[in-house]
Each structure stands twice: as structure tokens, then as C-alpha cells.
Amino acid sequence: LGRTPDVPTDAAALEAAGEKAMSRRARAYVAGGAGEGTTMRHNREAFERWRIVPRMLHGTARRDLTTTVLGTPLRAPLMLAPVGAGELIRRDSDVHIAHGAAAARTPYVFSSQGCNPMEETARAMGDTPFWYQLYWSTDEPLVDSMIQRAEAAGARALVVTLDTTTLGWRPQDLNLGSLPFARGQGIAQYTSDPRFREIVRELLAEALAAGEL
């Protein structure tokens, strides 16, 4: 109708506008990858090999994209993926994402490296389903605590992440001396967990006893 949209309508312009609005640290974390970015490029190349092939005169008067995955009903085969340290971009990032997911009635996978406790994010989801991404810890009671909290909050499934036993070598972050978790960003699931707080108290007690503090 002759009105210019406030939000860019093509993916490349939307990405550019998003990066322009971010801080250098946020851009490095969100847009950067490990090493020389080879895996990121390969992922994009693999995604672009998929094709949507339209079928004409197929006799389908009504579209139905609904499906069910692991007992979770989906309006379409889409879910919001977990993204850690979103506070680099905006405070209470997980809650904002949850509000958007609920408005679109699209399930959201909560990140282990979230910036809001899962219980707070769950409340923002309303009755829209969500899953919880679990980074497996070497402390089994901490794993149990995270699973129990996710179940109590209403998570329909666990997404167990196994590929980050150590942090990747991320040059864009390293060149800025940026590690959001060391700044308390992306650790809200841990700082809100009773077992994690118990571990911290134990470590502090040991350090005090050894005269290290």
C-alpha cells in the first residue's frame, strides 16, 4: 500500500539491521563461530541445498501443517532453538523470546545458558509448549536438579546437548576479550539452581580453609 515496512523483509537486510543494533561483543557472540567459521559455512551450504517443490492442482483445498514431535503438538514443523547469553542483546532476553513464541504459538527450547531462570521463562510461555536444552554436567546431582526443575516447570522434553565439553576457539570473542559467562551473562539456570549454589558454597569453603581467599 505504499508504506515502507519498519522491519526489513529479506533475511540478509534483517540480519544486517540486527547486527547494526548490537554491541561489538553481542555481534561477536551471535554472528561469530569457532575457528575460521568453516562449519558455519558448511551448515549454510547444506541448508541451501534443500528445495521447496510446489505441487500444482493437487486437490488440497485447506492446508494443514500441524504435526506432533515427542508428544508435543506443533502448528507447523517449527520450534525456536535455544540461544545462550541473549542478554548481550537485551535484558530478560529469554522472557522476551518466550512472549514472542507464545504470541506465535510456537514451542521454544529453553537454553541451559539462558539469562532468565527456566521457571520465569516458563511463565511467559503461558500454555504454549516448551522443551529444555540440557548440558550434561560432571556433577550428577546438578543434572538431576536441572531435570527436576524442567519437569516441574512443564517442559515436554529434554534436548541433551553433547557437543560442548569445552568452549570452542572463537576468534571474534577472543579478540575482544569477551566471555559472557564470566560476566554473569548466560548462567541464570545455574545461579538459580539449589545444587549449583551448594557447589559454589563448598568451593568457597575449601578455598577459605586453604587460605586462598
Coordinates of N, CA, C and O in Angstrom, one line a residue, residues 21 28-29 45 57 64-65 76 82-83 92 112 120 136 141 171 179 188 195 199 206:
A21 N 22.4 -3.0 15.2 CA 21.8 -2.6 16.5 C 22.6 -3.2 17.7 O 22.3 -2.8 18.9
A28 N 29.9 -10.4 18.0 CA 30.9 -11.4 18.0 C 30.4 -12.8 18.5 O 30.6 -13.8 17.9
Y29 N 29.5 -12.7 19.5 CA 29.0 -13.9 20.1 C 27.9 -14.5 19.2 O 27.8 -15.7 18.9
E45 N 25.6 -24.0 3.5 CA 25.6 -24.6 2.2 C 24.7 -25.8 2.2 O 24.0 -26.1 1.2
L57 N -2.4 -28.0 -8.6 CA -3.6 -28.8 -8.9 C -3.6 -30.1 -8.1 O -4.0 -31.2 -8.6
D64 N -2.8 -27.9 6.1 CA -2.7 -28.4 7.5 C -1.2 -28.7 7.7 O -0.8 -29.8 7.3
L65 N -0.5 -27.8 8.4 CA 0.9 -28.0 8.7 C 1.1 -28.6 10.1 O 2.3 -28.8 10.5
A76 N 3.1 -26.0 13.1 CA 3.9 -26.2 11.9 C 5.2 -26.9 12.4 O 5.5 -26.8 13.6
P82 N 17.3 -23.1 21.1 CA 18.0 -22.5 22.3 C 19.1 -21.6 21.9 O 20.0 -22.0 21.0
V83 N 19.2 -20.4 22.4 CA 20.3 -19.5 22.2 C 20.8 -18.9 23.5 O 20.0 -18.4 24.3
D92 N 16.7 -9.6 30.0 CA 15.5 -10.5 30.1 C 15.2 -11.1 28.7 O 14.0 -11.3 28.3
S112 N 20.2 -23.9 28.3 CA 20.9 -24.1 29.6 C 21.7 -22.9 29.9 O 22.0 -22.6 31.0
E120 N 10.9 -18.7 35.3 CA 10.4 -17.4 34.9 C 10.0 -17.4 33.4 O 9.0 -16.8 33.0
W136 N 25.0 -31.6 29.8 CA 25.2 -32.6 30.9 C 26.4 -32.2 31.7 O 27.5 -31.9 31.1
P141 N 24.3 -34.8 40.6 CA 23.1 -34.2 41.4 C 22.7 -32.9 40.7 O 21.5 -32.5 40.7
P171 N 37.5 -16.9 17.6 CA 38.4 -15.7 17.5 C 37.7 -14.4 17.7 O 38.3 -13.5 18.3
L179 N 34.0 -13.0 27.2 CA 33.4 -14.3 27.6 C 32.2 -14.0 28.4 O 32.3 -13.6 29.6
A188 N 22.0 -18.0 34.2 CA 20.9 -17.9 35.2 C 20.3 -19.2 35.5 O 19.8 -19.4 36.7
R195 N 21.3 -26.9 43.7 CA 22.5 -27.7 43.8 C 23.8 -26.9 43.3 O 24.8 -27.1 43.9
I199 N 27.3 -26.2 45.4 CA 28.6 -26.5 44.9 C 29.5 -25.2 45.1 O 30.7 -25.3 45.5
E206 N 36.2 -24.6 50.8 CA 37.5 -25.2 50.6 C 38.6 -24.1 50.4 O 39.7 -24.3 50.9

